[in-house]
mmCIF file of C-alpha atoms in Angstrom:
data_model
loop_
_atom_site.group_PDB
_atom_site.id
_atom_site.type_symbol
_atom_site.label_atom_id
_atom_site.label_comp_id
_atom_site.label_asym_id
_atom_site.label_seq_id
_atom_site.Cartn_x
_atom_site.Cartn_y
_atom_site.Cartn_z
ATOM 1 C CA MET A 20 0.069 -0.266 0.055
ATOM 2 C CA LEU A 21 2.875 2.740 0.348
ATOM 3 C CA GLY A 22 4.366 2.030 -2.743
ATOM 4 C CA LEU A 23 0.653 2.143 -3.878
ATOM 5 C CA THR A 24 0.452 5.258 -2.167
ATOM 6 C CA SER A 25 3.337 6.740 -3.747
ATOM 7 C CA VAL A 26 2.384 5.879 -7.067
ATOM 8 C CA CYS A 27 -0.610 8.546 -6.597
ATOM 9 C CA VAL A 28 1.120 10.528 -5.708
ATOM 10 C CA PHE A 29 3.883 10.899 -8.198
ATOM 11 C CA LEU A 30 1.219 10.207 -11.294
ATOM 12 C CA PHE A 31 -0.736 13.475 -10.018
ATOM 13 C CA SER A 32 1.135 15.884 -10.282
ATOM 14 C CA ALA A 33 3.864 14.346 -13.144
ATOM 15 C CA LEU A 34 0.748 13.556 -15.539
ATOM 16 C CA ALA A 35 -1.314 17.190 -14.170
ATOM 17 C CA LEU A 36 -0.947 19.265 -17.381
ATOM 18 C CA ALA A 37 0.651 16.615 -20.028
ATOM 19 C CA VAL A 38 -2.103 14.684 -20.084
ATOM 20 C CA ASN A 39 -5.528 15.285 -20.538
ATOM 21 C CA SER A 40 -7.642 15.571 -17.013
ATOM 22 C CA GLY A 41 -3.853 13.720 -16.008
ATOM 23 C CA TYR A 42 -4.567 15.419 -12.556
ATOM 24 C CA SER A 43 -7.567 12.810 -12.220
ATOM 25 C CA LEU A 44 -5.789 9.261 -12.491
ATOM 26 C CA GLY A 45 -3.527 9.834 -9.014
ATOM 27 C CA ALA A 46 -6.380 11.095 -7.580
ATOM 28 C CA LEU A 47 -8.601 8.385 -8.612
ATOM 29 C CA VAL A 48 -7.049 5.846 -7.825
ATOM 30 C CA LEU A 49 -6.256 7.052 -4.014
ATOM 31 C CA LEU A 50 -10.241 7.119 -3.614
ATOM 32 C CA LEU A 51 -10.221 3.892 -5.057
ATOM 33 C CA ALA A 52 -7.806 2.382 -2.528
ATOM 34 C CA SER A 53 -8.877 4.498 0.247
ATOM 35 C CA SER A 54 -12.122 1.301 0.063
ATOM 36 C CA TRP A 55 -8.658 -0.935 1.708
ATOM 37 C CA LEU A 56 -9.078 1.617 5.181
ATOM 38 C CA LEU A 57 -12.987 -0.409 5.890
ATOM 39 C CA TRP A 58 -11.314 -4.031 5.553
ATOM 40 C CA LYS A 59 -7.844 -3.239 7.034
ATOM 41 C CA ARG A 60 -8.376 -0.285 9.592
ATOM 42 C CA PRO A 61 -5.533 0.648 10.607
ATOM 43 C CA ARG A 62 -4.781 3.113 13.551
ATOM 44 C CA LEU A 63 -4.282 6.573 12.486
ATOM 45 C CA ASN A 64 -4.212 8.378 16.019
ATOM 46 C CA LEU A 65 -5.951 11.307 14.520
ATOM 47 C CA GLN A 66 -4.927 14.714 16.313
ATOM 48 C CA ARG A 67 -6.925 17.739 16.647
ATOM 49 C CA ARG A 68 -5.232 19.431 14.320
ATOM 50 C CA ASP A 69 -5.811 16.190 11.784
ATOM 51 C CA TYR A 70 -9.560 17.153 12.881
ATOM 52 C CA LEU A 71 -9.193 20.562 11.660
ATOM 53 C CA MET A 72 -8.463 19.807 8.351
ATOM 54 C CA LEU A 73 -11.197 17.119 7.635
ATOM 55 C CA GLY A 74 -13.830 19.628 9.415
ATOM 56 C CA THR A 75 -13.113 21.973 6.933
ATOM 57 C CA LEU A 76 -13.004 19.644 3.630
ATOM 58 C CA LEU A 77 -16.627 18.300 5.335
ATOM 59 C CA LEU A 78 -17.615 22.161 6.645
ATOM 60 C CA TYR A 79 -16.855 23.343 2.108
ATOM 61 C CA PHE A 80 -18.846 20.318 0.906
ATOM 62 C CA ALA A 81 -21.596 20.612 3.474
ATOM 63 C CA ILE A 82 -22.433 23.887 2.909
ATOM 64 C CA PHE A 83 -22.629 24.518 -0.543
ATOM 65 C CA THR A 84 -24.353 21.204 -0.852
ATOM 66 C CA ALA A 85 -26.909 22.956 0.878
ATOM 67 C CA ASN A 86 -26.777 25.681 -0.602
ATOM 68 C CA MET A 87 -27.054 24.273 -4.178
ATOM 69 C CA LEU A 88 -30.262 22.220 -2.923
ATOM 70 C CA TYR A 89 -31.708 24.979 -1.212
ATOM 71 C CA HIS A 90 -31.732 26.826 -4.353
ATOM 72 C CA GLY A 91 -32.574 23.978 -6.871
ATOM 73 C CA ASP A 92 -29.100 24.695 -8.794
ATOM 74 C CA PRO A 93 -28.439 21.891 -11.385
ATOM 75 C CA ALA A 94 -26.938 18.189 -9.809
ATOM 76 C CA ARG A 95 -23.533 18.930 -11.925
ATOM 77 C CA GLU A 96 -22.992 22.101 -10.022
ATOM 78 C CA LEU A 97 -22.430 19.283 -7.239
ATOM 79 C CA ASP A 98 -19.394 18.113 -9.039
ATOM 80 C CA MET A 99 -16.937 20.477 -8.085
ATOM 81 C CA PRO A 100 -18.104 21.102 -3.915
ATOM 82 C CA LEU A 101 -17.687 16.770 -4.099
ATOM 83 C CA ARG A 102 -13.890 17.438 -5.037
ATOM 84 C CA ALA A 103 -13.828 18.452 -1.334
ATOM 85 C CA LEU A 104 -15.947 15.272 0.145
ATOM 86 C CA LEU A 105 -13.456 12.824 -1.537
ATOM 87 C CA ALA A 106 -10.827 14.577 -0.500
ATOM 88 C CA VAL A 107 -11.726 13.244 3.157
ATOM 89 C CA PRO A 108 -10.876 9.236 2.984
ATOM 90 C CA VAL A 109 -8.014 10.081 1.055
ATOM 91 C CA LEU A 110 -6.648 11.929 3.784
ATOM 92 C CA LEU A 111 -6.773 9.383 6.017
ATOM 93 C CA LEU A 112 -5.452 6.831 3.336
ATOM 94 C CA LEU A 113 -2.432 8.959 3.830
ATOM 95 C CA LEU A 114 -2.568 9.489 6.869
ATOM 96 C CA ALA A 115 -2.257 5.617 7.209
ATOM 97 C CA TYR A 116 0.420 4.762 4.433
ATOM 98 C CA PRO A 117 2.255 7.679 3.859
ATOM 99 C CA PRO A 118 3.389 8.073 0.251
ATOM 100 C CA ARG A 119 7.917 8.741 -0.381
ATOM 101 C CA PRO A 120 8.598 12.334 0.129
ATOM 102 C CA ALA A 121 10.223 11.453 -3.476
ATOM 103 C CA ALA A 122 6.827 10.990 -4.861
ATOM 104 C CA TRP A 123 5.666 14.179 -4.000
ATOM 105 C CA TRP A 124 9.263 15.981 -4.549
ATOM 106 C CA GLY A 125 9.724 14.023 -7.753
ATOM 107 C CA GLY A 126 6.228 14.553 -9.377
ATOM 108 C CA VAL A 127 5.527 18.464 -8.875
ATOM 109 C CA ALA A 128 8.679 19.171 -10.779
ATOM 110 C CA ILE A 129 8.109 16.520 -13.280
ATOM 111 C CA GLY A 130 4.837 17.640 -13.685
ATOM 112 C CA ALA A 131 6.224 21.630 -14.196
ATOM 113 C CA ILE A 132 8.690 20.301 -17.166
ATOM 114 C CA GLY A 133 6.452 18.182 -18.750
ATOM 115 C CA GLY A 134 4.022 21.269 -18.946
ATOM 116 C CA ALA A 135 5.707 23.537 -19.776
ATOM 117 C CA THR A 136 7.595 21.326 -22.701
ATOM 118 C CA LEU A 137 4.271 20.985 -23.940
ATOM 119 C CA ALA A 138 3.575 24.743 -23.419
ATOM 120 C CA PHE A 139 6.354 26.028 -25.025
ATOM 121 C CA TRP A 140 5.705 22.775 -28.549
ATOM 122 C CA GLN A 141 2.375 25.231 -28.737
ATOM 123 C CA PHE A 142 4.052 28.570 -28.609
ATOM 124 C CA ILE A 143 6.476 27.801 -30.855
ATOM 125 C CA VAL A 144 5.796 25.156 -33.213
ATOM 126 C CA LEU A 145 1.682 25.372 -33.802
ATOM 127 C CA ASN A 146 2.101 29.229 -32.535
ATOM 128 C CA MET A 147 -0.766 28.881 -30.498
ATOM 129 C CA GLU A 148 -0.869 33.191 -29.029
ATOM 130 C CA ARG A 149 -1.869 31.212 -25.219
ATOM 131 C CA PRO A 150 -0.911 27.899 -24.946
ATOM 132 C CA GLN A 151 -2.459 25.854 -22.748
ATOM 133 C CA ALA A 152 -0.534 22.080 -22.499
ATOM 134 C CA ALA A 153 -2.991 19.355 -21.565
ATOM 135 C CA THR A 154 -5.633 21.542 -20.327
ATOM 136 C CA SER A 155 -8.895 23.168 -21.548
ATOM 137 C CA ASN A 156 -8.040 27.057 -21.059
ATOM 138 C CA ALA A 157 -5.096 28.855 -20.914
ATOM 139 C CA ILE A 158 -5.803 30.667 -17.433
ATOM 140 C CA HIS A 159 -5.868 27.348 -16.474
ATOM 141 C CA TYR A 160 -2.614 26.121 -17.240
ATOM 142 C CA GLY A 161 -0.673 29.467 -16.133
ATOM 143 C CA ASN A 162 -2.053 29.171 -12.596
ATOM 144 C CA VAL A 163 -1.254 25.645 -12.048
ATOM 145 C CA SER A 164 2.206 25.590 -13.978
ATOM 146 C CA MET A 165 3.166 28.937 -12.001
ATOM 147 C CA LEU A 166 1.586 26.405 -8.775
ATOM 148 C CA LEU A 167 4.072 23.534 -9.739
ATOM 149 C CA GLY A 168 7.129 26.071 -10.530
ATOM 150 C CA MET A 169 6.750 27.139 -6.225
ATOM 151 C CA LEU A 170 5.890 24.266 -4.598
ATOM 152 C CA SER A 171 9.131 22.787 -6.613
ATOM 153 C CA LEU A 172 10.664 25.193 -5.817
ATOM 154 C CA SER A 173 9.833 24.862 -1.585
ATOM 155 C CA GLY A 174 11.534 21.629 -1.750
ATOM 156 C CA LEU A 175 15.363 22.356 -2.497
ATOM 157 C CA VAL A 176 15.858 22.524 1.578
ATOM 158 C CA TRP A 177 14.280 18.208 1.085
ATOM 159 C CA ALA A 178 17.157 18.264 -1.677
ATOM 160 C CA ARG A 179 19.387 19.716 0.288
ATOM 161 C CA GLU A 180 19.486 16.351 2.932
ATOM 162 C CA GLN A 181 19.202 14.131 0.125
ATOM 163 C CA ARG A 182 22.674 10.912 -1.024
ATOM 164 C CA HIS A 183 21.944 12.547 -4.340
ATOM 165 C CA ARG A 184 21.451 16.505 -3.224
ATOM 166 C CA VAL A 185 23.150 17.936 -6.295
ATOM 167 C CA ALA A 186 20.140 15.801 -9.252
ATOM 168 C CA TRP A 187 16.922 16.759 -6.668
ATOM 169 C CA SER A 188 18.592 20.021 -6.253
ATOM 170 C CA THR A 189 18.694 20.535 -9.616
ATOM 171 C CA LEU A 190 15.651 18.543 -10.835
ATOM 172 C CA LEU A 191 13.515 21.486 -8.440
ATOM 173 C CA LEU A 192 15.424 24.199 -9.734
ATOM 174 C CA VAL A 193 14.449 23.210 -13.521
ATOM 175 C CA GLY A 194 11.547 22.267 -12.532
ATOM 176 C CA GLY A 195 10.487 25.684 -10.757
ATOM 177 C CA LEU A 196 11.810 27.633 -13.321
ATOM 178 C CA ALA A 197 10.155 25.735 -16.259
ATOM 179 C CA GLY A 198 6.413 26.661 -13.999
ATOM 180 C CA ILE A 199 7.349 30.013 -13.966
ATOM 181 C CA LEU A 200 8.204 30.132 -17.768
ATOM 182 C CA GLY A 201 5.068 28.236 -18.366
ATOM 183 C CA SER A 202 2.743 30.526 -16.789
ATOM 184 C CA VAL A 203 4.741 33.201 -18.237
ATOM 185 C CA ILE A 204 3.842 32.065 -22.022
ATOM 186 C CA SER A 205 0.203 30.857 -21.156
ATOM 187 C CA GLY A 206 -0.587 35.092 -20.463
ATOM 188 C CA SER A 207 -2.428 33.974 -17.169
ATOM 189 C CA ARG A 208 -2.130 37.152 -14.973
ATOM 190 C CA SER A 209 -3.284 35.625 -12.056
ATOM 191 C CA GLY A 210 -0.560 33.386 -12.043
ATOM 192 C CA TRP A 211 1.835 36.410 -12.546
ATOM 193 C CA LEU A 212 0.210 37.995 -9.233
ATOM 194 C CA ALA A 213 1.536 35.155 -7.186
ATOM 195 C CA LEU A 214 5.081 34.406 -8.186
ATOM 196 C CA PRO A 215 6.283 37.965 -5.939
ATOM 197 C CA VAL A 216 4.361 36.737 -3.343
ATOM 198 C CA CYS A 217 5.411 33.024 -3.179
ATOM 199 C CA ALA A 218 9.009 33.952 -3.928
ATOM 200 C CA SER A 219 9.221 36.170 -1.032
ATOM 201 C CA ILE A 220 7.646 33.920 1.552
ATOM 202 C CA ILE A 221 9.803 30.637 0.417
ATOM 203 C CA ALA A 222 12.570 33.544 -0.194
ATOM 204 C CA LEU A 223 11.652 34.692 3.640
ATOM 205 C CA HIS A 224 11.895 31.371 5.084
ATOM 206 C CA TYR A 225 15.104 30.665 3.475
ATOM 207 C CA ALA A 226 16.676 33.705 4.993
ATOM 208 C CA LYS A 227 15.718 32.362 8.525
ATOM 209 C CA LYS A 228 18.274 29.558 7.725
ATOM 210 C CA ASP A 229 21.029 30.111 5.776
ATOM 211 C CA GLY A 230 21.277 33.877 6.006
ATOM 212 C CA LYS A 231 19.533 36.666 4.259
ATOM 213 C CA ARG A 232 21.123 37.004 0.845
ATOM 214 C CA TYR A 233 18.431 34.270 -0.134
ATOM 215 C CA ILE A 234 16.178 37.626 -0.107
ATOM 216 C CA ALA A 235 18.439 40.008 -1.751
ATOM 217 C CA SER A 236 18.846 36.771 -4.410
ATOM 218 C CA THR A 237 14.959 36.182 -4.791
ATOM 219 C CA ALA A 238 14.608 39.949 -5.322
ATOM 220 C CA ILE A 239 17.379 40.403 -7.838
ATOM 221 C CA ALA A 240 15.990 36.921 -9.898
ATOM 222 C CA ILE A 241 12.039 38.724 -10.096
ATOM 223 C CA ILE A 242 13.469 41.748 -11.730
ATOM 224 C CA ALA A 243 15.421 40.701 -14.101
ATOM 225 C CA LEU A 244 12.976 37.838 -15.150
ATOM 226 C CA GLY A 245 10.796 40.658 -15.544
ATOM 227 C CA ALA A 246 12.946 42.312 -17.213
ATOM 228 C CA VAL A 247 14.118 39.762 -19.272
ATOM 229 C CA THR A 248 10.335 38.055 -19.949
ATOM 230 C CA TYR A 249 9.098 41.623 -20.963
ATOM 231 C CA SER A 250 11.402 42.879 -23.444
ATOM 232 C CA MET A 251 11.478 39.907 -25.336
ATOM 233 C CA PRO A 252 10.446 40.299 -28.426
ATOM 234 C CA ASP A 253 6.671 39.641 -28.975
ATOM 235 C CA SER A 254 6.973 39.839 -25.485
ATOM 236 C CA GLN A 255 3.406 38.430 -23.434
ATOM 237 C CA ILE A 256 3.865 40.057 -19.854
ATOM 238 C CA ARG A 257 4.606 43.459 -21.599
ATOM 239 C CA LYS A 258 0.751 42.725 -24.421
ATOM 240 C CA ARG A 259 -0.830 41.174 -21.855
ATOM 241 C CA MET A 260 0.171 44.801 -19.236
ATOM 242 C CA HIS A 261 -0.142 47.250 -21.610
ATOM 243 C CA ALA A 262 -3.362 44.990 -22.351
ATOM 244 C CA ALA A 263 -5.314 45.375 -19.014
ATOM 245 C CA VAL A 264 -4.101 49.013 -18.834
ATOM 246 C CA GLU A 265 -5.634 49.892 -22.265
ATOM 247 C CA GLU A 266 -8.927 47.981 -21.064
ATOM 248 C CA THR A 267 -9.345 49.786 -17.427
ATOM 249 C CA GLN A 268 -9.297 52.789 -19.210
ATOM 250 C CA ASN A 269 -11.660 51.638 -21.595
ATOM 251 C CA PHE A 270 -13.860 50.357 -19.455
ATOM 252 C CA GLU A 271 -14.553 53.748 -17.813
ATOM 253 C CA HIS A 272 -14.759 55.400 -20.713
ATOM 254 C CA GLY A 273 -17.965 53.162 -21.307
ATOM 255 C CA ALA A 274 -15.881 51.487 -24.451
ATOM 256 C CA ASP A 275 -17.614 47.736 -26.005
ATOM 257 C CA LEU A 276 -16.530 44.918 -24.151
ATOM 258 C CA LYS A 277 -16.889 41.911 -27.042
ATOM 259 C CA TRP A 278 -12.679 42.216 -26.830
ATOM 260 C CA SER A 279 -11.744 43.225 -23.343
ATOM 261 C CA SER A 280 -11.097 40.167 -21.071
ATOM 262 C CA VAL A 281 -10.391 43.076 -18.126
ATOM 263 C CA GLY A 282 -13.606 45.051 -19.152
ATOM 264 C CA GLN A 283 -15.483 41.944 -18.997
ATOM 265 C CA ARG A 284 -14.172 40.991 -15.414
ATOM 266 C CA LEU A 285 -15.226 44.615 -14.297
ATOM 267 C CA GLU A 286 -18.598 44.696 -15.443
ATOM 268 C CA MET A 287 -18.832 41.349 -14.064
ATOM 269 C CA TRP A 288 -17.617 41.905 -11.048
ATOM 270 C CA ARG A 289 -19.792 45.230 -11.106
ATOM 271 C CA THR A 290 -22.807 43.445 -11.183
ATOM 272 C CA ALA A 291 -22.568 40.599 -9.128
ATOM 273 C CA LEU A 292 -21.786 42.467 -6.107
ATOM 274 C CA LEU A 293 -25.169 44.337 -7.665
ATOM 275 C CA ILE A 294 -27.302 41.540 -7.601
ATOM 276 C CA SER A 295 -25.545 40.364 -4.031
ATOM 277 C CA ARG A 296 -26.879 43.240 -2.267
ATOM 278 C CA ASP A 297 -30.639 42.323 -1.759
ATOM 279 C CA HIS A 298 -28.966 37.936 -1.281
ATOM 280 C CA LEU A 299 -26.536 38.529 1.490
ATOM 281 C CA ALA A 300 -27.513 35.740 3.788
ATOM 282 C CA VAL A 301 -27.261 32.699 1.086
ATOM 283 C CA GLY A 302 -26.776 33.995 -2.259
ATOM 284 C CA ILE A 303 -29.234 34.076 -5.379
ATOM 285 C CA GLY A 304 -27.825 30.009 -6.632
ATOM 286 C CA ARG A 305 -26.094 29.858 -10.111
ATOM 287 C CA THR A 306 -29.932 29.739 -11.667
ATOM 288 C CA GLY A 307 -30.963 33.142 -9.428
ATOM 289 C CA TYR A 308 -27.665 34.507 -10.997
ATOM 290 C CA LEU A 309 -28.034 33.559 -14.267
ATOM 291 C CA GLU A 310 -31.503 34.763 -14.347
ATOM 292 C CA ALA A 311 -30.525 38.056 -12.345
ATOM 293 C CA LYS A 312 -28.205 38.689 -15.289
ATOM 294 C CA ARG A 313 -30.968 37.826 -17.999
ATOM 295 C CA ILE A 314 -32.739 41.047 -16.591
ATOM 296 C CA LEU A 315 -29.885 43.575 -15.885
ATOM 297 C CA ALA A 316 -29.200 43.297 -19.484
ATOM 298 C CA ALA A 317 -32.811 43.115 -20.422
ATOM 299 C CA GLU A 318 -33.053 46.463 -18.977
ATOM 300 C CA GLY A 319 -30.068 47.566 -20.360
ATOM 301 C CA LYS A 320 -28.379 47.940 -16.793
ATOM 302 C CA MET A 321 -25.318 45.597 -17.360
ATOM 303 C CA SER A 322 -23.690 44.760 -20.968
ATOM 304 C CA LYS A 323 -24.345 41.891 -22.971
ATOM 305 C CA THR A 324 -21.430 40.659 -23.531
ATOM 306 C CA VAL A 325 -20.817 39.351 -20.509
ATOM 307 C CA GLY A 326 -25.132 38.237 -19.993
ATOM 308 C CA GLU A 327 -23.861 34.384 -20.917
ATOM 309 C CA TYR A 328 -20.722 34.064 -18.180
ATOM 310 C CA THR A 329 -22.092 31.296 -15.733
ATOM 311 C CA ASN A 330 -19.582 32.726 -12.833
ATOM 312 C CA ALA A 331 -18.491 36.179 -12.225
ATOM 313 C CA HIS A 332 -14.256 35.299 -12.544
ATOM 314 C CA ASN A 333 -13.714 35.970 -9.026
ATOM 315 C CA ASP A 334 -13.939 33.159 -7.008
ATOM 316 C CA TYR A 335 -14.763 36.018 -3.608
ATOM 317 C CA ILE A 336 -17.798 37.664 -5.716
ATOM 318 C CA ASP A 337 -18.976 34.471 -7.129
ATOM 319 C CA THR A 338 -19.549 32.723 -3.753
ATOM 320 C CA LEU A 339 -20.751 35.679 -2.150
ATOM 321 C CA VAL A 340 -23.546 36.170 -5.238
ATOM 322 C CA LYS A 341 -24.514 32.404 -5.194
ATOM 323 C CA ARG A 342 -24.089 31.336 -1.904
ATOM 324 C CA GLY A 343 -24.185 34.443 -0.092
ATOM 325 C CA VAL A 344 -21.919 35.204 3.159
ATOM 326 C CA THR A 345 -22.389 31.490 4.803
ATOM 327 C CA GLY A 346 -20.699 30.233 0.877
ATOM 328 C CA LEU A 347 -17.822 32.956 1.531
ATOM 329 C CA LEU A 348 -16.972 31.993 5.149
ATOM 330 C CA ALA A 349 -17.056 28.545 4.298
ATOM 331 C CA LEU A 350 -14.790 29.441 1.136
ATOM 332 C CA LEU A 351 -12.547 31.349 3.348
ATOM 333 C CA ALA A 352 -12.310 28.596 5.544
ATOM 334 C CA LEU A 353 -10.932 26.526 2.959
ATOM 335 C CA PHE A 354 -8.301 28.436 2.673
ATOM 336 C CA LEU A 355 -7.696 30.544 6.064
ATOM 337 C CA VAL A 356 -7.992 27.073 8.432
ATOM 338 C CA PRO A 357 -4.794 24.606 6.190
ATOM 339 C CA LEU A 358 -3.414 27.793 6.048
ATOM 340 C CA SER A 359 -3.552 28.613 9.927
ATOM 341 C CA LEU A 360 -2.471 24.914 10.805
ATOM 342 C CA LEU A 361 0.825 24.687 8.190
ATOM 343 C CA GLY A 362 1.785 28.140 9.065
ATOM 344 C CA ARG A 363 2.028 27.154 12.569
ATOM 345 C CA ALA A 364 3.872 24.045 11.313
ATOM 346 C CA LEU A 365 6.445 25.946 9.640
ATOM 347 C CA ARG A 366 7.223 28.037 12.590
ATOM 348 C CA HIS A 367 6.856 25.355 14.962
ATOM 349 C CA SER A 368 8.039 21.850 13.476
ATOM 350 C CA ALA A 369 11.077 19.632 13.345
ATOM 351 C CA PRO A 370 13.158 20.587 10.455
ATOM 352 C CA ALA A 371 12.345 17.363 8.645
ATOM 353 C CA ALA A 372 8.746 18.677 8.218
ATOM 354 C CA GLN A 373 9.219 22.225 7.210
ATOM 355 C CA PRO A 374 9.083 22.281 3.643
ATOM 356 C CA TYR A 375 6.057 20.525 3.494
ATOM 357 C CA ALA A 376 4.463 22.776 5.558
ATOM 358 C CA LEU A 377 6.269 25.740 2.918
ATOM 359 C CA ALA A 378 4.953 23.916 -0.131
ATOM 360 C CA GLY A 379 1.328 24.397 1.705
ATOM 361 C CA VAL A 380 1.161 27.624 3.264
ATOM 362 C CA ILE A 381 2.454 28.987 -0.794
ATOM 363 C CA LEU A 382 -0.351 26.691 -2.105
ATOM 364 C CA CYS A 383 -2.790 28.274 -0.470
ATOM 365 C CA THR A 384 -1.433 31.718 -1.004
ATOM 366 C CA CYS A 385 -1.325 30.436 -4.592
ATOM 367 C CA TYR A 386 -5.552 29.678 -4.878
ATOM 368 C CA MET A 387 -6.425 33.026 -2.380
ATOM 369 C CA ILE A 388 -4.751 35.191 -5.140
ATOM 370 C CA PHE A 389 -5.086 32.732 -8.332
ATOM 371 C CA GLY A 390 -9.536 33.498 -7.338
ATOM 372 C CA LEU A 391 -9.196 37.209 -7.222
ATOM 373 C CA THR A 392 -8.987 37.277 -10.821
ATOM 374 C CA THR A 393 -10.866 33.720 -12.121
ATOM 375 C CA SER A 394 -13.103 31.724 -10.423
ATOM 376 C CA SER A 395 -10.738 28.793 -9.944
ATOM 377 C CA LEU A 396 -12.744 26.439 -8.096
ATOM 378 C CA THR A 397 -15.703 26.152 -10.538
ATOM 379 C CA LEU A 398 -13.245 24.273 -12.368
ATOM 380 C CA ASN A 399 -12.196 20.440 -12.616
ATOM 381 C CA ILE A 400 -9.122 21.196 -12.040
ATOM 382 C CA GLY A 401 -9.105 24.229 -10.359
ATOM 383 C CA ILE A 402 -10.540 22.158 -7.273
ATOM 384 C CA ILE A 403 -8.556 19.119 -7.488
ATOM 385 C CA MET A 404 -5.442 21.086 -7.712
ATOM 386 C CA LEU A 405 -6.149 22.018 -3.952
ATOM 387 C CA VAL A 406 -7.536 19.793 -2.326
ATOM 388 C CA PHE A 407 -5.779 16.843 -3.173
ATOM 389 C CA PRO A 408 -1.872 18.651 -2.873
ATOM 390 C CA MET A 409 -3.447 20.030 0.813
ATOM 391 C CA VAL A 410 -3.880 15.904 1.686
ATOM 392 C CA ILE A 411 -0.735 15.329 0.405
ATOM 393 C CA LEU A 412 1.371 17.620 1.864
ATOM 394 C CA TRP A 413 -0.347 17.427 5.147
ATOM 395 C CA THR A 414 -0.061 13.821 5.582
ATOM 396 C CA LEU A 415 3.887 14.038 4.805
ATOM 397 C CA LEU A 416 3.867 17.208 7.398
ATOM 398 C CA ARG A 417 2.552 14.829 9.982
ATOM 399 C CA GLN A 418 4.612 11.692 8.978
ATOM 400 C CA GLN A 419 8.084 13.597 9.486
ATOM 401 C CA GLU A 420 6.490 14.666 12.786
ATOM 402 C CA ARG A 421 6.110 11.679 13.535
ATOM 403 C CA THR A 422 9.291 10.287 12.698
ATOM 404 C CA ALA A 423 11.053 13.037 13.656
#
């Protein structure tokens, strides 16, 4: 079983961006394997922290499901919160049979490299303006690529303690760079927002151990990377930054939103907040939200260009308008409770456990930033790449604490 969980954890990240729905393979086998707990019934020795993690996943599922049933939303809307529920037996399985650390760190690095390789082939050979690797959307590819890159960099301290430390350090560094560059060529701006924040967290953590040179090195590296990618011919960063400024100005002057991604987002946020004012407690549901948008468009109070979008392109605003304050609190709990547990572990756990705590903090931070400009948790890749790495990292952290 230890070998099986290790293989599944490796495949989960390694195939995430290079194979269509590759992230689902490892997750599905882990879910099926969790049925073994019913027969074997291993002693889990759960702590209060484990119950908090489990309770957060169950709370998110329960509140979102109850809200959807209350509003009579389509049954397919249950797919996304259901992923949080399915992560619960996987968490229990991995607590009983924790995967090998090498499976996790090798998986995230190879996943970032594989996704970037495919994306660069699409960009250079197929002339795709915004490559998306094996995902369905450049935005979500760019976000997950940045996430895998940052997770790879979180493991450098672990790599330094391994027998083949040069090989592991090289792999994780290449994975980090590949994840960042994959996000850059995708043109996904939300991933770019996460880069300086997450890089600063990683640098500050390493600086506590090895001196402040990491802070200066990280700042120089970010500035250099930004300058190089901005000055390149046909730079995606330059195009997307200029487009963002221009589209924001056009929105303020009432220009047509048909070709303006920033303008469409601003319009969706404005109208979603307008609708949510009268439905603060439990929201209006997906069906009610779409109907309210149709009415606003018919009355000329909203651009018809954004009328067919099923979400508000912001996790927080989308949750507020559909699920109300109760749903928003459940969403914040999904981010902040694990972030608090992992942040505390980062400060107080044994050194062997800290790389997993750091990676967990990076995971939660990335998703909190991604959610500012897109609805990450309304798609399969978005919710799975949050809750399954969350439980994997938590079980690896707990395993290192037990063996320290």
